[in-house]
Amino acid sequence: MVEGAETDFSRKMSYADYLGLDRLLAAQNPRSGQHDEMLFIVIHQVQELWLKLMAHELDLAMAHLRADDLAPAFKAMARISRIQRQLVEAWDVLTTLTPHDYLAFRESLGASSGFQSWQYRLIEYRLGSREGFMMRPHAHRPEIMATLRAAFEAPSLYDEALRLLHRRGLPVPAAVVARDVQAAHVADPAVEAAWARVYRDAAAHFDLYELAEELVDLEDAFQTWRFRHMRTVERIIGHRAGTGGSAGVSYLKGVLERRFFPELWSVRTSL
């Protein structure tokens, strides 16, 4: 026993009380009676918790970019990159689930699917995705729809970064800064040229140079997560349709080609 440690929590807040562990640990409710369903549930719940923290940090990063206060934004983005490592590692645990294991409880999922994760969709919208169709699975939840709609209609992280470059006098066109943010960003040679100026004179624009690399780190990790998701799904169910009517692996392969910050990738060729 550790001398002096608290042991009587009849009238004090305990570790479990603070974390709400009773509710958290009561949230795993396998429906099939199959041993491996618990793994499936826990992995996805853990990922949703990480997504919640990721969205929380994205909010902070975007607020500080708007305020031209880059150091706290960089700290939040660095934390996001580390969260993404945890998200990627989660797929490695799920790969211990074999096709036989999964098929033993798959029917218990009904129409539910990871495709319906509203937190994942929220993060995509904040990063710049503008697929309004993806909100439809949440039409029956007005509070969630309101959150998604607000993110869909607001500037993305990249929009905030480009507005910052414009404020600093870099040649980001006014039309790009003033565009309708409900439309997806389209790669623009003038934006690439602005980023090229940052990279070519990193000493003069060092905080913007660091911002560029933080954004690249974030998208690189996001694409790694997408790739590991696709491979894990392919390993477990092959190319059959996903639960909830999703296209499964074919859809997941398609999103690997999409970029949130396209000029930060194309500029590497032009430098």
CSV table of C-alpha atoms in Angstrom, one decimal:
chain,number,residue,atom,x,y,z
A,1,MET,CA,0.0,0.0,0.0
A,2,VAL,CA,1.2,3.5,-0.9
A,3,GLU,CA,1.5,5.5,2.3
A,4,GLY,CA,-0.9,8.5,2.4
A,5,ALA,CA,-2.9,7.4,-0.6
A,6,GLU,CA,-6.6,8.1,-0.5
A,7,THR,CA,-8.7,4.9,0.0
A,8,ASP,CA,-12.1,6.2,1.1
A,9,PHE,CA,-14.1,7.6,-1.8
A,10,SER,CA,-17.6,7.4,-0.2
A,11,ARG,CA,-17.7,11.2,-0.2
A,12,LYS,CA,-14.9,12.1,-2.7
A,13,MET,CA,-14.5,12.0,-6.4
A,14,SER,CA,-12.6,8.9,-7.5
A,15,TYR,CA,-10.7,8.2,-10.7
A,16,ALA,CA,-13.7,6.2,-12.0
A,17,ASP,CA,-16.0,9.1,-11.1
A,18,TYR,CA,-13.9,11.7,-12.9
A,19,LEU,CA,-13.7,9.6,-16.1
A,20,GLY,CA,-17.3,8.4,-16.0
A,21,LEU,CA,-16.0,4.8,-16.3
A,22,ASP,CA,-19.2,3.3,-15.2
A,23,ARG,CA,-20.9,4.7,-18.3
A,24,LEU,CA,-17.9,4.2,-20.6
A,25,LEU,CA,-17.4,0.5,-19.7
A,26,ALA,CA,-21.1,-0.2,-19.9
A,27,ALA,CA,-21.2,1.0,-23.5
A,28,GLN,CA,-19.9,-2.3,-25.0
A,29,ASN,CA,-23.0,-4.4,-25.7
A,30,PRO,CA,-22.2,-7.3,-28.1
A,31,ARG,CA,-25.4,-8.7,-29.7
A,32,SER,CA,-24.3,-12.0,-31.2
A,33,GLY,CA,-22.8,-13.9,-28.3
A,34,GLN,CA,-19.6,-14.3,-30.4
A,35,HIS,CA,-16.3,-13.7,-28.6
A,36,ASP,CA,-14.8,-11.5,-31.3
A,37,GLU,CA,-17.6,-9.0,-31.5
A,38,MET,CA,-16.2,-7.3,-28.3
A,39,LEU,CA,-13.0,-6.5,-30.2
A,40,PHE,CA,-14.9,-5.0,-33.1
A,41,ILE,CA,-17.0,-2.8,-30.8
A,42,VAL,CA,-14.0,-1.6,-28.6
A,43,ILE,CA,-11.8,-0.7,-31.6
A,44,HIS,CA,-14.5,1.4,-33.2
A,45,GLN,CA,-15.4,3.1,-29.9
A,46,VAL,CA,-11.8,3.9,-29.2
A,47,GLN,CA,-11.5,5.4,-32.7
A,48,GLU,CA,-14.5,7.5,-32.1
A,49,LEU,CA,-12.9,8.9,-28.9
A,50,TRP,CA,-9.7,9.8,-30.8
A,51,LEU,CA,-11.9,11.4,-33.5
A,52,LYS,CA,-13.6,13.5,-30.8
A,53,LEU,CA,-10.2,14.7,-29.6
A,54,MET,CA,-9.0,15.3,-33.1
A,55,ALA,CA,-12.0,17.5,-33.8
A,56,HIS,CA,-11.4,19.4,-30.6
A,57,GLU,CA,-7.8,20.1,-31.6
A,58,LEU,CA,-8.8,21.1,-35.1
A,59,ASP,CA,-11.2,23.7,-33.7
A,60,LEU,CA,-8.3,25.2,-31.7
A,61,ALA,CA,-5.9,25.2,-34.6
A,62,MET,CA,-8.4,26.9,-36.9
A,63,ALA,CA,-9.2,29.6,-34.3
A,64,HIS,CA,-5.5,30.4,-33.8
A,65,LEU,CA,-4.9,30.6,-37.6
A,66,ARG,CA,-7.8,33.1,-37.9
A,67,ALA,CA,-6.1,35.1,-35.1
A,68,ASP,CA,-2.6,35.0,-36.8
A,69,ASP,CA,-1.4,33.2,-33.6
A,70,LEU,CA,0.5,30.3,-35.1
A,71,ALA,CA,2.4,28.7,-32.2
A,72,PRO,CA,-0.7,27.3,-30.5
A,73,ALA,CA,-2.0,26.2,-33.9
A,74,PHE,CA,1.2,24.3,-34.5
A,75,LYS,CA,0.9,22.6,-31.1
A,76,ALA,CA,-2.7,21.5,-31.8
A,77,MET,CA,-1.7,20.2,-35.3
A,78,ALA,CA,1.3,18.3,-33.9
A,79,ARG,CA,-1.1,16.7,-31.4
A,80,ILE,CA,-3.5,15.8,-34.2
A,81,SER,CA,-0.6,14.0,-36.0
A,82,ARG,CA,0.1,11.9,-32.9
A,83,ILE,CA,-3.6,11.1,-32.6
A,84,GLN,CA,-3.6,9.9,-36.2
A,85,ARG,CA,-0.8,7.5,-35.3
A,86,GLN,CA,-3.1,5.9,-32.7
A,87,LEU,CA,-5.9,5.7,-35.3
A,88,VAL,CA,-3.6,3.9,-37.7
A,89,GLU,CA,-2.4,1.5,-35.0
A,90,ALA,CA,-6.0,0.6,-34.2
A,91,TRP,CA,-6.3,-1.1,-37.6
A,92,ASP,CA,-3.4,-3.4,-36.7
A,93,VAL,CA,-5.4,-4.7,-33.7
A,94,LEU,CA,-8.5,-5.2,-35.8
A,95,THR,CA,-6.5,-7.3,-38.4
A,96,THR,CA,-6.4,-10.1,-35.8
A,97,LEU,CA,-10.1,-10.5,-36.8
A,98,THR,CA,-10.3,-13.2,-39.5
A,99,PRO,CA,-13.1,-13.4,-42.1
A,100,HIS,CA,-14.5,-16.4,-40.2
A,101,ASP,CA,-14.5,-14.4,-37.0
A,102,TYR,CA,-16.3,-11.4,-38.5
A,103,LEU,CA,-18.9,-13.4,-40.4
A,104,ALA,CA,-19.9,-15.1,-37.2
A,105,PHE,CA,-21.4,-11.8,-35.9
A,106,ARG,CA,-21.7,-9.6,-39.0
A,107,GLU,CA,-25.5,-9.9,-39.2
A,108,SER,CA,-25.7,-8.4,-35.7
A,109,LEU,CA,-24.5,-5.1,-37.2
A,110,GLY,CA,-27.7,-4.7,-39.1
A,111,ALA,CA,-27.5,-1.5,-41.3
A,112,SER,CA,-24.8,0.1,-39.2
A,113,SER,CA,-21.5,1.0,-40.8
A,114,GLY,CA,-18.4,3.0,-40.2
A,115,PHE,CA,-19.6,5.0,-43.3
A,116,GLN,CA,-22.1,6.6,-40.9
A,117,SER,CA,-19.5,8.0,-38.4
A,118,TRP,CA,-20.6,11.6,-38.1
A,119,GLN,CA,-17.4,12.6,-36.3
A,120,TYR,CA,-15.3,11.3,-39.2
A,121,ARG,CA,-17.5,13.3,-41.5
A,122,LEU,CA,-17.1,16.4,-39.3
A,123,ILE,CA,-13.3,16.1,-39.6
A,124,GLU,CA,-13.5,15.6,-43.3
A,125,TYR,CA,-15.6,18.8,-43.6
A,126,ARG,CA,-13.2,20.8,-41.5
A,127,LEU,CA,-10.3,19.6,-43.7
A,128,GLY,CA,-12.1,20.6,-46.9
A,129,SER,CA,-14.4,17.8,-48.1
A,130,ARG,CA,-17.6,19.1,-49.5
A,131,GLU,CA,-19.7,16.0,-50.1
A,132,GLY,CA,-23.1,17.1,-48.9
A,133,PHE,CA,-24.6,13.7,-49.6
A,134,MET,CA,-22.6,12.3,-46.6
A,135,MET,CA,-24.8,14.2,-44.2
A,136,ARG,CA,-27.9,12.2,-45.2
A,137,PRO,CA,-27.5,9.3,-42.8
A,138,HIS,CA,-27.8,11.8,-40.0
A,139,ALA,CA,-31.1,13.5,-41.1
A,140,HIS,CA,-32.9,11.9,-38.2
A,141,ARG,CA,-30.6,13.6,-35.7
A,142,PRO,CA,-31.2,17.4,-35.9
A,143,GLU,CA,-28.4,18.2,-33.4
A,144,ILE,CA,-25.8,16.2,-35.4
A,145,MET,CA,-27.1,17.6,-38.7
A,146,ALA,CA,-26.7,21.1,-37.3
A,147,THR,CA,-23.0,20.4,-36.3
A,148,LEU,CA,-22.2,18.9,-39.7
A,149,ARG,CA,-24.0,21.7,-41.6
A,150,ALA,CA,-22.1,24.4,-39.7
A,151,ALA,CA,-18.8,22.7,-40.6
A,152,PHE,CA,-19.9,22.3,-44.2
A,153,GLU,CA,-20.8,26.0,-44.5
A,154,ALA,CA,-17.7,27.3,-42.7
A,155,PRO,CA,-14.1,27.8,-44.0
A,156,SER,CA,-12.0,24.7,-43.8
A,157,LEU,CA,-8.6,24.4,-42.2
A,158,TYR,CA,-7.0,25.0,-45.6
A,159,ASP,CA,-9.2,28.0,-46.3
A,160,GLU,CA,-8.0,29.5,-43.1
A,161,ALA,CA,-4.3,28.8,-44.1
A,162,LEU,CA,-4.8,30.5,-47.5
A,163,ARG,CA,-6.5,33.5,-45.9
A,164,LEU,CA,-3.5,33.8,-43.6
A,165,LEU,CA,-1.1,33.8,-46.6
A,166,HIS,CA,-3.2,36.4,-48.3
A,167,ARG,CA,-3.1,38.6,-45.1
A,168,ARG,CA,0.6,38.3,-45.1
A,169,GLY,CA,0.8,39.7,-48.6
A,170,LEU,CA,1.6,36.5,-50.5
A,171,PRO,CA,0.0,36.2,-53.9
A,172,VAL,CA,-3.1,34.1,-53.1
A,173,PRO,CA,-5.8,35.5,-55.4
A,174,ALA,CA,-8.6,37.5,-53.8
A,175,ALA,CA,-11.0,35.2,-55.7
A,176,VAL,CA,-9.6,32.2,-53.8
A,177,VAL,CA,-10.0,33.9,-50.5
A,178,ALA,CA,-13.5,35.1,-51.2
A,179,ARG,CA,-14.8,31.9,-52.9
A,180,ASP,CA,-17.9,30.0,-51.8
A,181,VAL,CA,-16.6,27.8,-49.0
A,182,GLN,CA,-19.4,25.3,-49.6
A,183,ALA,CA,-17.7,24.3,-52.8
A,184,ALA,CA,-14.6,22.1,-52.7
A,185,HIS,CA,-11.3,23.9,-53.2
A,186,VAL,CA,-9.9,23.4,-56.7
A,187,ALA,CA,-6.2,23.5,-57.2
A,188,ASP,CA,-5.0,26.9,-58.4
A,189,PRO,CA,-1.6,27.6,-60.0
A,190,ALA,CA,-1.5,31.0,-58.2
A,191,VAL,CA,-1.9,29.3,-54.8
A,192,GLU,CA,0.9,26.9,-55.7
A,193,ALA,CA,3.1,29.9,-56.6
A,194,ALA,CA,2.3,31.4,-53.2
A,195,TRP,CA,3.4,28.3,-51.4
A,196,ALA,CA,6.5,28.1,-53.7
A,197,ARG,CA,7.5,31.6,-52.5
A,198,VAL,CA,7.2,30.4,-48.9
A,199,TYR,CA,9.4,27.3,-49.5
A,200,ARG,CA,12.0,29.2,-51.6
A,201,ASP,CA,12.4,31.8,-48.9
A,202,ALA,CA,11.8,29.8,-45.8
A,203,ALA,CA,13.9,32.1,-43.6
A,204,ALA,CA,11.7,35.1,-44.4
A,205,HIS,CA,8.4,33.1,-44.0
A,206,PHE,CA,9.5,30.5,-41.4
A,207,ASP,CA,6.2,30.3,-39.6
A,208,LEU,CA,4.3,29.9,-42.9
A,209,TYR,CA,6.9,27.3,-43.9
A,210,GLU,CA,6.2,25.4,-40.7
A,211,LEU,CA,2.5,25.7,-41.3
A,212,ALA,CA,2.9,24.2,-44.8
A,213,GLU,CA,4.8,21.2,-43.3
A,214,GLU,CA,2.3,20.7,-40.5
A,215,LEU,CA,-0.5,20.6,-43.1
A,216,VAL,CA,1.4,18.1,-45.2
A,217,ASP,CA,2.0,15.9,-42.0
A,218,LEU,CA,-1.7,16.0,-41.2
A,219,GLU,CA,-2.8,15.0,-44.7
A,220,ASP,CA,-0.1,12.4,-45.0
A,221,ALA,CA,-1.2,10.8,-41.8
A,222,PHE,CA,-4.9,11.0,-42.8
A,223,GLN,CA,-4.2,9.2,-46.0
A,224,THR,CA,-2.2,6.6,-44.2
A,225,TRP,CA,-5.2,6.0,-41.9
A,226,ARG,CA,-7.4,5.7,-45.0
A,227,PHE,CA,-5.0,3.3,-46.6
A,228,ARG,CA,-4.9,1.0,-43.5
A,229,HIS,CA,-8.7,1.2,-43.2
A,230,MET,CA,-9.0,0.0,-46.8
A,231,ARG,CA,-6.5,-2.8,-46.4
A,232,THR,CA,-8.1,-3.9,-43.1
A,233,VAL,CA,-11.5,-4.1,-44.7
A,234,GLU,CA,-10.1,-5.9,-47.8
A,235,ARG,CA,-8.4,-8.4,-45.5
A,236,ILE,CA,-11.6,-9.1,-43.5
A,237,ILE,CA,-14.4,-9.0,-46.1
A,238,GLY,CA,-12.6,-8.8,-49.5
A,239,HIS,CA,-14.5,-6.9,-52.1
A,240,ARG,CA,-18.1,-7.7,-51.0
A,241,ALA,CA,-20.4,-4.8,-50.2
A,242,GLY,CA,-20.1,-3.2,-46.7
A,243,THR,CA,-22.8,-3.2,-44.1
A,244,GLY,CA,-25.3,-0.4,-44.5
A,245,GLY,CA,-25.1,-0.6,-48.3
A,246,SER,CA,-21.7,1.0,-48.6
A,247,ALA,CA,-19.5,0.0,-51.5
A,248,GLY,CA,-16.8,-1.3,-49.2
A,249,VAL,CA,-13.2,-1.5,-50.5
A,250,SER,CA,-14.0,0.1,-53.9
A,251,TYR,CA,-15.2,3.3,-52.2
A,252,LEU,CA,-12.2,3.3,-49.8
A,253,LYS,CA,-9.8,3.0,-52.7
A,254,GLY,CA,-11.4,5.9,-54.5
A,255,VAL,CA,-11.0,8.3,-51.6
A,256,LEU,CA,-7.2,7.6,-51.5
A,257,GLU,CA,-6.9,9.8,-54.6
A,258,ARG,CA,-8.5,12.8,-53.0
A,259,ARG,CA,-6.4,15.7,-51.7
A,260,PHE,CA,-7.4,18.3,-49.1
A,261,PHE,CA,-4.3,20.6,-49.7
A,262,PRO,CA,-3.4,19.9,-53.4
A,263,GLU,CA,-1.0,22.8,-54.0
A,264,LEU,CA,1.2,21.6,-51.0
A,265,TRP,CA,1.8,18.4,-53.0
A,266,SER,CA,2.1,19.8,-56.5
A,267,VAL,CA,4.5,22.5,-55.3
A,268,ARG,CA,7.1,19.8,-54.6
A,269,THR,CA,7.5,19.2,-58.3
A,270,SER,CA,7.8,22.8,-59.2
A,271,LEU,CA,10.4,23.8,-56.6
